[in-house]
Amino acid sequence: MSAGAEPYRRPGLAGVPTADGLLQWGESVEGDVYRQGRGRRTVRVVVNGKAYFLKFHSGVGWLEILKNWLVGKRPVLGAENEYRACRLLEDCGLNAPRVAAFAAGSGNPAARRSLVLCDELTGFTSLEDVVDGWDESPPDPVACRRLAMGVAGFVRQLHEAGVVHRDLYLCHLLLRTDAWAAGEVELGVLDLHRARVVSPVPDYWRRRDLAALLFSALDAPVHRNAWLRFVRVYSGRPLREAFAGDGAFWRSVYRRALRLYGKGLRKGLVKGRFQPSRSQAR
């Protein structure tokens, strides 16, 4: 979606301005601020008794755009990425924030305003919180296997839908709590502001998504077989076939995850429980 795309407002949405007034409303509406960063603000707002999350982009500036291009990254200029990804995932029947409204301005890309308003996802908890709880209460091995396979199936569906997340960590995957209590795995995804919609998803982007996910799970108290089950379900093939046909791909995923973990250790961002051998770390 290009800049200045047509605004969207869900039919029957009450308490939210029409298309012409969306940007002005989004810039001034009050609520609980969840995140405030360079050119982007995430706010939980309640309108007519219903909770939404508003992401308002006010422009990142030319310096940030140039910094991204210089290191080969595509800068995130507004809410369009999240809008496109959420609408597509809704169409595919995958749990993701449901878009209530979207608007994007035009003109200078470094100062362009845009917003996306999504329904609050309720009844879910992040996988990061679930895994952190395993320190004091280790999971049932059967449940752990079921979860690993469920995550693999969900990420496979995400990529098959043509969505690459670009921030695919455990904290951005959600588990429906009542289903989990009943022994079932129902997942969702959020924080899609960096997502790209491209079909088919190139190996380059699949590799980065999968490595980020593995990196965020390396400190988890789970057996390495969980990773093997993930590979089997994600690839849709027996392990022997998966590694014979795509061995180089899965080795590159693992090596990238190790590099991310090493960087996390240096920055104090991980717990340091995972200790790869020297041969693995290369």
PDB file of C-alpha atoms in Angstrom:
ATOM      1  CA  MET A   1       0.000   0.000   0.000  1.00  0.00           C
ATOM      2  CA  SER A   2       1.431   3.325  -0.989  1.00  0.00           C
ATOM      3  CA  ALA A   3       1.395   6.500   1.036  1.00  0.00           C
ATOM      4  CA  GLY A   4      -1.899   8.341   0.983  1.00  0.00           C
ATOM      5  CA  ALA A   5      -3.899   5.109   0.624  1.00  0.00           C
ATOM      6  CA  GLU A   6      -7.639   5.284   1.009  1.00  0.00           C
ATOM      7  CA  PRO A   7      -8.727   5.549   4.658  1.00  0.00           C
ATOM      8  CA  TYR A   8     -10.785   2.781   6.186  1.00  0.00           C
ATOM      9  CA  ARG A   9     -13.454   2.887   8.850  1.00  0.00           C
ATOM     10  CA  ARG A  10     -15.352  -0.239   9.810  1.00  0.00           C
ATOM     11  CA  PRO A  11     -19.030   0.053   8.939  1.00  0.00           C
ATOM     12  CA  GLY A  12     -21.103   0.816  12.012  1.00  0.00           C
ATOM     13  CA  LEU A  13     -18.084   1.892  14.071  1.00  0.00           C
ATOM     14  CA  ALA A  14     -19.435   4.289  16.676  1.00  0.00           C
ATOM     15  CA  GLY A  15     -17.578   7.065  18.450  1.00  0.00           C
ATOM     16  CA  VAL A  16     -14.765   7.321  15.912  1.00  0.00           C
ATOM     17  CA  PRO A  17     -14.720  10.152  13.340  1.00  0.00           C
ATOM     18  CA  THR A  18     -15.293   9.631   9.662  1.00  0.00           C
ATOM     19  CA  ALA A  19     -12.336   9.359   7.305  1.00  0.00           C
ATOM     20  CA  ASP A  20     -11.688  13.087   7.036  1.00  0.00           C
ATOM     21  CA  GLY A  21     -11.270  13.492  10.785  1.00  0.00           C
ATOM     22  CA  LEU A  22      -9.407  10.304  11.678  1.00  0.00           C
ATOM     23  CA  LEU A  23      -5.874  11.723  11.754  1.00  0.00           C
ATOM     24  CA  GLN A  24      -6.815  14.737  13.839  1.00  0.00           C
ATOM     25  CA  TRP A  25      -8.729  12.516  16.253  1.00  0.00           C
ATOM     26  CA  GLY A  26      -5.853  10.032  16.525  1.00  0.00           C
ATOM     27  CA  GLU A  27      -3.326  12.753  17.269  1.00  0.00           C
ATOM     28  CA  SER A  28      -5.319  14.169  20.192  1.00  0.00           C
ATOM     29  CA  VAL A  29      -7.261  11.229  21.650  1.00  0.00           C
ATOM     30  CA  GLU A  30      -6.334  10.344  25.221  1.00  0.00           C
ATOM     31  CA  GLY A  31      -5.781   6.914  26.722  1.00  0.00           C
ATOM     32  CA  ASP A  32      -3.252   4.669  28.428  1.00  0.00           C
ATOM     33  CA  VAL A  33       0.087   5.085  26.665  1.00  0.00           C
ATOM     34  CA  TYR A  34       1.731   1.688  26.189  1.00  0.00           C
ATOM     35  CA  ARG A  35       4.654   2.806  24.060  1.00  0.00           C
ATOM     36  CA  GLN A  36       6.104   6.126  23.045  1.00  0.00           C
ATOM     37  CA  GLY A  37       8.973   6.093  20.602  1.00  0.00           C
ATOM     38  CA  ARG A  38      10.460   8.038  17.766  1.00  0.00           C
ATOM     39  CA  GLY A  39       7.561   9.020  15.565  1.00  0.00           C
ATOM     40  CA  ARG A  40       5.191   6.368  16.951  1.00  0.00           C
ATOM     41  CA  ARG A  41       2.787   6.192  19.866  1.00  0.00           C
ATOM     42  CA  THR A  42       0.724   3.206  21.020  1.00  0.00           C
ATOM     43  CA  VAL A  43      -2.299   4.020  23.152  1.00  0.00           C
ATOM     44  CA  ARG A  44      -5.110   1.924  24.594  1.00  0.00           C
ATOM     45  CA  VAL A  45      -8.323   3.866  24.170  1.00  0.00           C
ATOM     46  CA  VAL A  46     -11.884   3.098  25.183  1.00  0.00           C
ATOM     47  CA  VAL A  47     -14.616   4.329  22.860  1.00  0.00           C
ATOM     48  CA  ASN A  48     -18.269   3.750  23.735  1.00  0.00           C
ATOM     49  CA  GLY A  49     -17.218   1.116  26.261  1.00  0.00           C
ATOM     50  CA  LYS A  50     -15.073  -0.873  23.822  1.00  0.00           C
ATOM     51  CA  ALA A  51     -11.288  -1.103  24.083  1.00  0.00           C
ATOM     52  CA  TYR A  52      -8.978  -0.495  21.137  1.00  0.00           C
ATOM     53  CA  PHE A  53      -5.280  -0.071  20.553  1.00  0.00           C
ATOM     54  CA  LEU A  54      -4.315   2.971  18.526  1.00  0.00           C
ATOM     55  CA  LYS A  55      -0.944   3.238  16.809  1.00  0.00           C
ATOM     56  CA  PHE A  56      -0.283   6.758  15.640  1.00  0.00           C
ATOM     57  CA  HIS A  57       2.719   7.517  13.426  1.00  0.00           C
ATOM     58  CA  SER A  58       3.884  11.115  13.145  1.00  0.00           C
ATOM     59  CA  GLY A  59       6.927  10.582  10.925  1.00  0.00           C
ATOM     60  CA  VAL A  60      10.409   9.296  11.702  1.00  0.00           C
ATOM     61  CA  GLY A  61      12.450  12.111  10.121  1.00  0.00           C
ATOM     62  CA  TRP A  62      14.931  12.027   7.271  1.00  0.00           C
ATOM     63  CA  LEU A  63      17.863  11.045   9.505  1.00  0.00           C
ATOM     64  CA  GLU A  64      16.152   7.828  10.584  1.00  0.00           C
ATOM     65  CA  ILE A  65      15.187   7.041   6.998  1.00  0.00           C
ATOM     66  CA  LEU A  66      18.770   7.531   5.795  1.00  0.00           C
ATOM     67  CA  LYS A  67      20.167   5.436   8.662  1.00  0.00           C
ATOM     68  CA  ASN A  68      17.895   2.567   7.663  1.00  0.00           C
ATOM     69  CA  TRP A  69      18.747   2.754   3.984  1.00  0.00           C
ATOM     70  CA  LEU A  70      22.490   2.919   4.717  1.00  0.00           C
ATOM     71  CA  VAL A  71      22.366  -0.405   6.577  1.00  0.00           C
ATOM     72  CA  GLY A  72      20.123  -2.015   3.983  1.00  0.00           C
ATOM     73  CA  LYS A  73      16.883  -1.822   5.950  1.00  0.00           C
ATOM     74  CA  ARG A  74      13.554  -0.696   4.608  1.00  0.00           C
ATOM     75  CA  PRO A  75      12.315   2.059   6.955  1.00  0.00           C
ATOM     76  CA  VAL A  76       8.858   1.816   8.497  1.00  0.00           C
ATOM     77  CA  LEU A  77       7.203   5.083   7.532  1.00  0.00           C
ATOM     78  CA  GLY A  78       3.736   4.604   8.944  1.00  0.00           C
ATOM     79  CA  ALA A  79       0.802   2.375   9.820  1.00  0.00           C
ATOM     80  CA  GLU A  80       0.292   0.896   6.349  1.00  0.00           C
ATOM     81  CA  ASN A  81       2.332  -2.242   7.043  1.00  0.00           C
ATOM     82  CA  GLU A  82       0.270  -3.154  10.073  1.00  0.00           C
ATOM     83  CA  TYR A  83      -2.980  -2.291   8.337  1.00  0.00           C
ATOM     84  CA  ARG A  84      -2.249  -4.539   5.377  1.00  0.00           C
ATOM     85  CA  ALA A  85      -0.985  -7.462   7.483  1.00  0.00           C
ATOM     86  CA  CYS A  86      -3.881  -7.376   9.958  1.00  0.00           C
ATOM     87  CA  ARG A  87      -6.514  -7.202   7.237  1.00  0.00           C
ATOM     88  CA  LEU A  88      -4.907 -10.102   5.373  1.00  0.00           C
ATOM     89  CA  LEU A  89      -4.624 -12.282   8.484  1.00  0.00           C
ATOM     90  CA  GLU A  90      -8.249 -11.570   9.348  1.00  0.00           C
ATOM     91  CA  ASP A  91      -9.234 -12.708   5.859  1.00  0.00           C
ATOM     92  CA  CYS A  92      -7.184 -15.892   6.391  1.00  0.00           C
ATOM     93  CA  GLY A  93      -8.890 -16.635   9.709  1.00  0.00           C
ATOM     94  CA  LEU A  94      -5.745 -16.171  11.822  1.00  0.00           C
ATOM     95  CA  ASN A  95      -5.904 -14.421  15.187  1.00  0.00           C
ATOM     96  CA  ALA A  96      -4.467 -10.918  14.849  1.00  0.00           C
ATOM     97  CA  PRO A  97      -5.649  -7.447  15.859  1.00  0.00           C
ATOM     98  CA  ARG A  98      -8.823  -6.698  13.887  1.00  0.00           C
ATOM     99  CA  VAL A  99      -8.656  -3.339  12.161  1.00  0.00           C
ATOM    100  CA  ALA A 100     -11.370  -0.844  13.080  1.00  0.00           C
ATOM    101  CA  ALA A 101      -9.948   2.199  11.285  1.00  0.00           C
ATOM    102  CA  PHE A 102      -6.973   3.332   9.231  1.00  0.00           C
ATOM    103  CA  ALA A 103      -5.837   6.622   7.756  1.00  0.00           C
ATOM    104  CA  ALA A 104      -2.667   7.919   6.129  1.00  0.00           C
ATOM    105  CA  GLY A 105      -1.694  11.396   5.051  1.00  0.00           C
ATOM    106  CA  SER A 106       0.390  12.380   2.061  1.00  0.00           C
ATOM    107  CA  GLY A 107       3.359  14.590   1.311  1.00  0.00           C
ATOM    108  CA  ASN A 108       6.767  14.499   2.986  1.00  0.00           C
ATOM    109  CA  PRO A 109       7.416  10.803   3.854  1.00  0.00           C
ATOM    110  CA  ALA A 110       9.633  11.798   6.788  1.00  0.00           C
ATOM    111  CA  ALA A 111       6.782  13.660   8.479  1.00  0.00           C
ATOM    112  CA  ARG A 112       3.755  11.792   7.169  1.00  0.00           C
ATOM    113  CA  ARG A 113       1.035  11.054   9.707  1.00  0.00           C
ATOM    114  CA  SER A 114      -0.881   7.775   9.761  1.00  0.00           C
ATOM    115  CA  LEU A 115      -2.787   5.605  12.198  1.00  0.00           C
ATOM    116  CA  VAL A 116      -4.299   2.197  12.614  1.00  0.00           C
ATOM    117  CA  LEU A 117      -6.977   1.467  15.221  1.00  0.00           C
ATOM    118  CA  CYS A 118      -7.480  -2.187  16.173  1.00  0.00           C
ATOM    119  CA  ASP A 119      -9.783  -4.081  18.512  1.00  0.00           C
ATOM    120  CA  GLU A 120      -8.089  -5.173  21.716  1.00  0.00           C
ATOM    121  CA  LEU A 121      -7.233  -8.872  21.655  1.00  0.00           C
ATOM    122  CA  THR A 122      -8.664 -10.360  24.842  1.00  0.00           C
ATOM    123  CA  GLY A 123      -8.330 -13.792  26.394  1.00  0.00           C
ATOM    124  CA  PHE A 124      -4.711 -14.229  25.322  1.00  0.00           C
ATOM    125  CA  THR A 125      -1.357 -14.164  27.079  1.00  0.00           C
ATOM    126  CA  SER A 126       2.040 -13.808  25.459  1.00  0.00           C
ATOM    127  CA  LEU A 127       4.149 -16.913  24.922  1.00  0.00           C
ATOM    128  CA  GLU A 128       7.021 -15.096  26.624  1.00  0.00           C
ATOM    129  CA  ASP A 129       4.983 -14.924  29.838  1.00  0.00           C
ATOM    130  CA  VAL A 130       3.957 -18.562  29.473  1.00  0.00           C
ATOM    131  CA  VAL A 131       7.550 -19.722  29.057  1.00  0.00           C
ATOM    132  CA  ASP A 132       8.828 -17.506  31.885  1.00  0.00           C
ATOM    133  CA  GLY A 133       6.367 -19.261  34.182  1.00  0.00           C
ATOM    134  CA  TRP A 134       8.038 -22.585  33.446  1.00  0.00           C
ATOM    135  CA  ASP A 135      10.988 -21.619  35.661  1.00  0.00           C
ATOM    136  CA  GLU A 136       8.925 -22.238  38.783  1.00  0.00           C
ATOM    137  CA  SER A 137       6.404 -24.666  37.311  1.00  0.00           C
ATOM    138  CA  PRO A 138       7.918 -26.865  34.586  1.00  0.00           C
ATOM    139  CA  PRO A 139       5.488 -27.787  31.822  1.00  0.00           C
ATOM    140  CA  ASP A 140       4.043 -31.199  31.232  1.00  0.00           C
ATOM    141  CA  PRO A 141       6.187 -32.767  28.461  1.00  0.00           C
ATOM    142  CA  VAL A 142       3.109 -33.610  26.405  1.00  0.00           C
ATOM    143  CA  ALA A 143       1.834 -30.033  26.681  1.00  0.00           C
ATOM    144  CA  CYS A 144       5.269 -28.699  25.733  1.00  0.00           C
ATOM    145  CA  ARG A 145       5.334 -30.848  22.599  1.00  0.00           C
ATOM    146  CA  ARG A 146       1.821 -29.779  21.717  1.00  0.00           C
ATOM    147  CA  LEU A 147       2.762 -26.124  22.089  1.00  0.00           C
ATOM    148  CA  ALA A 148       5.912 -26.432  19.965  1.00  0.00           C
ATOM    149  CA  MET A 149       3.928 -28.090  17.194  1.00  0.00           C
ATOM    150  CA  GLY A 150       1.149 -25.510  17.498  1.00  0.00           C
ATOM    151  CA  VAL A 151       3.605 -22.635  17.159  1.00  0.00           C
ATOM    152  CA  ALA A 152       5.187 -24.276  14.118  1.00  0.00           C
ATOM    153  CA  GLY A 153       1.806 -24.714  12.467  1.00  0.00           C
ATOM    154  CA  PHE A 154       0.803 -21.140  13.194  1.00  0.00           C
ATOM    155  CA  VAL A 155       4.032 -19.629  11.850  1.00  0.00           C
ATOM    156  CA  ARG A 156       3.733 -21.819   8.763  1.00  0.00           C
ATOM    157  CA  GLN A 157       0.204 -20.452   8.194  1.00  0.00           C
ATOM    158  CA  LEU A 158       1.499 -16.916   8.729  1.00  0.00           C
ATOM    159  CA  HIS A 159       4.138 -17.340   6.039  1.00  0.00           C
ATOM    160  CA  GLU A 160       1.826 -19.219   3.689  1.00  0.00           C
ATOM    161  CA  ALA A 161      -0.576 -16.276   3.943  1.00  0.00           C
ATOM    162  CA  GLY A 162       2.227 -14.077   2.616  1.00  0.00           C
ATOM    163  CA  VAL A 163       3.023 -12.248   5.861  1.00  0.00           C
ATOM    164  CA  VAL A 164       6.566 -11.881   7.174  1.00  0.00           C
ATOM    165  CA  HIS A 165       6.530 -10.464  10.689  1.00  0.00           C
ATOM    166  CA  ARG A 166      10.077  -9.075  10.990  1.00  0.00           C
ATOM    167  CA  ASP A 167       9.800  -9.023  14.808  1.00  0.00           C
ATOM    168  CA  LEU A 168       8.788 -12.623  15.434  1.00  0.00           C
ATOM    169  CA  TYR A 169       9.725 -13.140  19.073  1.00  0.00           C
ATOM    170  CA  LEU A 170       7.838 -15.112  21.723  1.00  0.00           C
ATOM    171  CA  CYS A 171       6.509 -11.878  23.195  1.00  0.00           C
ATOM    172  CA  HIS A 172       4.622 -11.169  19.954  1.00  0.00           C
ATOM    173  CA  LEU A 173       2.920 -14.557  19.811  1.00  0.00           C
ATOM    174  CA  LEU A 174      -0.177 -15.043  21.927  1.00  0.00           C
ATOM    175  CA  LEU A 175      -1.779 -18.108  23.487  1.00  0.00           C
ATOM    176  CA  ARG A 176      -5.503 -18.248  24.214  1.00  0.00           C
ATOM    177  CA  THR A 177      -5.678 -19.004  27.923  1.00  0.00           C
ATOM    178  CA  ASP A 178      -8.975 -20.884  28.142  1.00  0.00           C
ATOM    179  CA  ALA A 179      -8.045 -23.169  25.235  1.00  0.00           C
ATOM    180  CA  TRP A 180      -4.636 -23.861  26.793  1.00  0.00           C
ATOM    181  CA  ALA A 181      -6.273 -24.731  30.114  1.00  0.00           C
ATOM    182  CA  ALA A 182      -8.369 -27.261  28.204  1.00  0.00           C
ATOM    183  CA  GLY A 183      -5.265 -28.798  26.616  1.00  0.00           C
ATOM    184  CA  GLU A 184      -5.621 -27.082  23.251  1.00  0.00           C
ATOM    185  CA  VAL A 185      -3.332 -24.652  21.441  1.00  0.00           C
ATOM    186  CA  GLU A 186      -4.871 -21.562  19.857  1.00  0.00           C
ATOM    187  CA  LEU A 187      -2.453 -18.834  18.901  1.00  0.00           C
ATOM    188  CA  GLY A 188      -2.474 -15.242  17.766  1.00  0.00           C
ATOM    189  CA  VAL A 189       0.021 -12.582  16.737  1.00  0.00           C
ATOM    190  CA  LEU A 190       0.401  -8.863  17.337  1.00  0.00           C
ATOM    191  CA  ASP A 191       2.831  -5.941  16.862  1.00  0.00           C
ATOM    192  CA  LEU A 192       2.825  -6.139  13.084  1.00  0.00           C
ATOM    193  CA  HIS A 193       4.055  -2.594  12.440  1.00  0.00           C
ATOM    194  CA  ARG A 194       7.173  -3.895  10.652  1.00  0.00           C
ATOM    195  CA  ALA A 195       5.396  -6.704   8.804  1.00  0.00           C
ATOM    196  CA  ARG A 196       5.591  -7.062   5.058  1.00  0.00           C
ATOM    197  CA  VAL A 197       3.058  -8.698   2.798  1.00  0.00           C
ATOM    198  CA  VAL A 198       4.777 -10.623   0.026  1.00  0.00           C
ATOM    199  CA  SER A 199       3.776 -13.919  -1.554  1.00  0.00           C
ATOM    200  CA  PRO A 200       5.498 -16.246  -1.615  1.00  0.00           C
ATOM    201  CA  VAL A 201       7.635 -15.209   1.354  1.00  0.00           C
ATOM    202  CA  PRO A 202      11.299 -15.407   0.238  1.00  0.00           C
ATOM    203  CA  ASP A 203      13.668 -17.707   2.123  1.00  0.00           C
ATOM    204  CA  TYR A 204      15.596 -14.641   3.292  1.00  0.00           C
ATOM    205  CA  TRP A 205      12.610 -13.354   5.263  1.00  0.00           C
ATOM    206  CA  ARG A 206      11.504 -16.791   6.473  1.00  0.00           C
ATOM    207  CA  ARG A 207      15.016 -17.357   7.773  1.00  0.00           C
ATOM    208  CA  ARG A 208      15.014 -14.091   9.716  1.00  0.00           C
ATOM    209  CA  ASP A 209      11.577 -14.717  11.221  1.00  0.00           C
ATOM    210  CA  LEU A 210      12.424 -18.275  12.259  1.00  0.00           C
ATOM    211  CA  ALA A 211      15.827 -17.308  13.665  1.00  0.00           C
ATOM    212  CA  ALA A 212      14.290 -14.519  15.745  1.00  0.00           C
ATOM    213  CA  LEU A 213      11.713 -16.935  17.134  1.00  0.00           C
ATOM    214  CA  LEU A 214      14.327 -19.567  17.951  1.00  0.00           C
ATOM    215  CA  PHE A 215      16.586 -16.962  19.552  1.00  0.00           C
ATOM    216  CA  SER A 216      13.784 -15.831  21.861  1.00  0.00           C
ATOM    217  CA  ALA A 217      13.177 -19.443  22.936  1.00  0.00           C
ATOM    218  CA  LEU A 218      16.782 -20.529  23.587  1.00  0.00           C
ATOM    219  CA  ASP A 219      16.595 -19.706  27.300  1.00  0.00           C
ATOM    220  CA  ALA A 220      13.339 -21.625  27.712  1.00  0.00           C
ATOM    221  CA  PRO A 221      13.558 -24.815  29.828  1.00  0.00           C
ATOM    222  CA  VAL A 222      12.552 -27.142  26.997  1.00  0.00           C
ATOM    223  CA  HIS A 223      14.208 -30.157  25.424  1.00  0.00           C
ATOM    224  CA  ARG A 224      15.926 -29.745  22.056  1.00  0.00           C
ATOM    225  CA  ASN A 225      13.340 -32.156  20.632  1.00  0.00           C
ATOM    226  CA  ALA A 226      10.885 -29.252  20.745  1.00  0.00           C
ATOM    227  CA  TRP A 227      12.933 -27.583  17.998  1.00  0.00           C
ATOM    228  CA  LEU A 228      12.991 -30.787  15.951  1.00  0.00           C
ATOM    229  CA  ARG A 229       9.221 -31.072  16.221  1.00  0.00           C
ATOM    230  CA  PHE A 230       8.965 -27.441  15.144  1.00  0.00           C
ATOM    231  CA  VAL A 231      11.037 -28.154  12.034  1.00  0.00           C
ATOM    232  CA  ARG A 232       8.942 -31.207  11.170  1.00  0.00           C
ATOM    233  CA  VAL A 233       5.613 -29.385  11.453  1.00  0.00           C
ATOM    234  CA  TYR A 234       6.773 -26.142   9.814  1.00  0.00           C
ATOM    235  CA  SER A 235       8.321 -27.970   6.865  1.00  0.00           C
ATOM    236  CA  GLY A 236       5.438 -30.431   6.579  1.00  0.00           C
ATOM    237  CA  ARG A 237       7.892 -33.282   6.024  1.00  0.00           C
ATOM    238  CA  PRO A 238       9.603 -35.983   8.112  1.00  0.00           C
ATOM    239  CA  LEU A 239      12.813 -34.719   9.689  1.00  0.00           C
ATOM    240  CA  ARG A 240      15.013 -36.847   7.446  1.00  0.00           C
ATOM    241  CA  GLU A 241      13.446 -35.294   4.352  1.00  0.00           C
ATOM    242  CA  ALA A 242      13.389 -31.790   5.817  1.00  0.00           C
ATOM    243  CA  PHE A 243      17.088 -31.803   6.644  1.00  0.00           C
ATOM    244  CA  ALA A 244      18.058 -33.629   3.446  1.00  0.00           C
ATOM    245  CA  GLY A 245      16.219 -31.179   1.231  1.00  0.00           C
ATOM    246  CA  ASP A 246      16.631 -27.960   3.212  1.00  0.00           C
ATOM    247  CA  GLY A 247      19.550 -28.688   5.501  1.00  0.00           C
ATOM    248  CA  ALA A 248      21.418 -25.518   4.517  1.00  0.00           C
ATOM    249  CA  PHE A 249      18.331 -23.410   5.241  1.00  0.00           C
ATOM    250  CA  TRP A 250      17.796 -24.839   8.735  1.00  0.00           C
ATOM    251  CA  ARG A 251      21.499 -24.605   9.572  1.00  0.00           C
ATOM    252  CA  SER A 252      21.446 -20.922   8.587  1.00  0.00           C
ATOM    253  CA  VAL A 253      18.372 -20.371  10.782  1.00  0.00           C
ATOM    254  CA  TYR A 254      20.174 -21.944  13.728  1.00  0.00           C
ATOM    255  CA  ARG A 255      23.421 -20.040  13.166  1.00  0.00           C
ATOM    256  CA  ARG A 256      21.573 -16.732  12.931  1.00  0.00           C
ATOM    257  CA  ALA A 257      19.713 -17.512  16.167  1.00  0.00           C
ATOM    258  CA  LEU A 258      23.055 -18.175  17.861  1.00  0.00           C
ATOM    259  CA  ARG A 259      24.452 -14.852  16.610  1.00  0.00           C
ATOM    260  CA  LEU A 260      21.391 -13.040  17.949  1.00  0.00           C
ATOM    261  CA  TYR A 261      21.839 -14.828  21.268  1.00  0.00           C
ATOM    262  CA  GLY A 262      25.492 -13.837  21.446  1.00  0.00           C
ATOM    263  CA  LYS A 263      24.545 -10.230  20.803  1.00  0.00           C
ATOM    264  CA  GLY A 264      21.856 -10.504  23.479  1.00  0.00           C
ATOM    265  CA  LEU A 265      24.424 -11.819  25.967  1.00  0.00           C
ATOM    266  CA  ARG A 266      26.744  -8.879  25.313  1.00  0.00           C
ATOM    267  CA  LYS A 267      23.879  -6.438  25.827  1.00  0.00           C
ATOM    268  CA  GLY A 268      22.468  -8.235  28.870  1.00  0.00           C
ATOM    269  CA  LEU A 269      19.173  -8.956  27.116  1.00  0.00           C
ATOM    270  CA  VAL A 270      19.075 -12.733  27.677  1.00  0.00           C
ATOM    271  CA  LYS A 271      19.404 -14.924  30.752  1.00  0.00           C
ATOM    272  CA  GLY A 272      22.514 -16.778  29.576  1.00  0.00           C
ATOM    273  CA  ARG A 273      21.174 -20.255  30.282  1.00  0.00           C
ATOM    274  CA  PHE A 274      21.810 -21.538  26.788  1.00  0.00           C
ATOM    275  CA  GLN A 275      25.439 -22.521  26.251  1.00  0.00           C
ATOM    276  CA  PRO A 276      26.225 -23.465  22.651  1.00  0.00           C
ATOM    277  CA  SER A 277      29.383 -25.363  21.896  1.00  0.00           C
ATOM    278  CA  ARG A 278      32.154 -23.602  20.021  1.00  0.00           C
ATOM    279  CA  SER A 279      31.298 -25.525  16.861  1.00  0.00           C
ATOM    280  CA  GLN A 280      27.649 -24.428  17.147  1.00  0.00           C
ATOM    281  CA  ALA A 281      28.566 -20.802  17.711  1.00  0.00           C
ATOM    282  CA  ARG A 282      30.519 -20.544  14.460  1.00  0.00           C
TER     283      ARG A 282
END
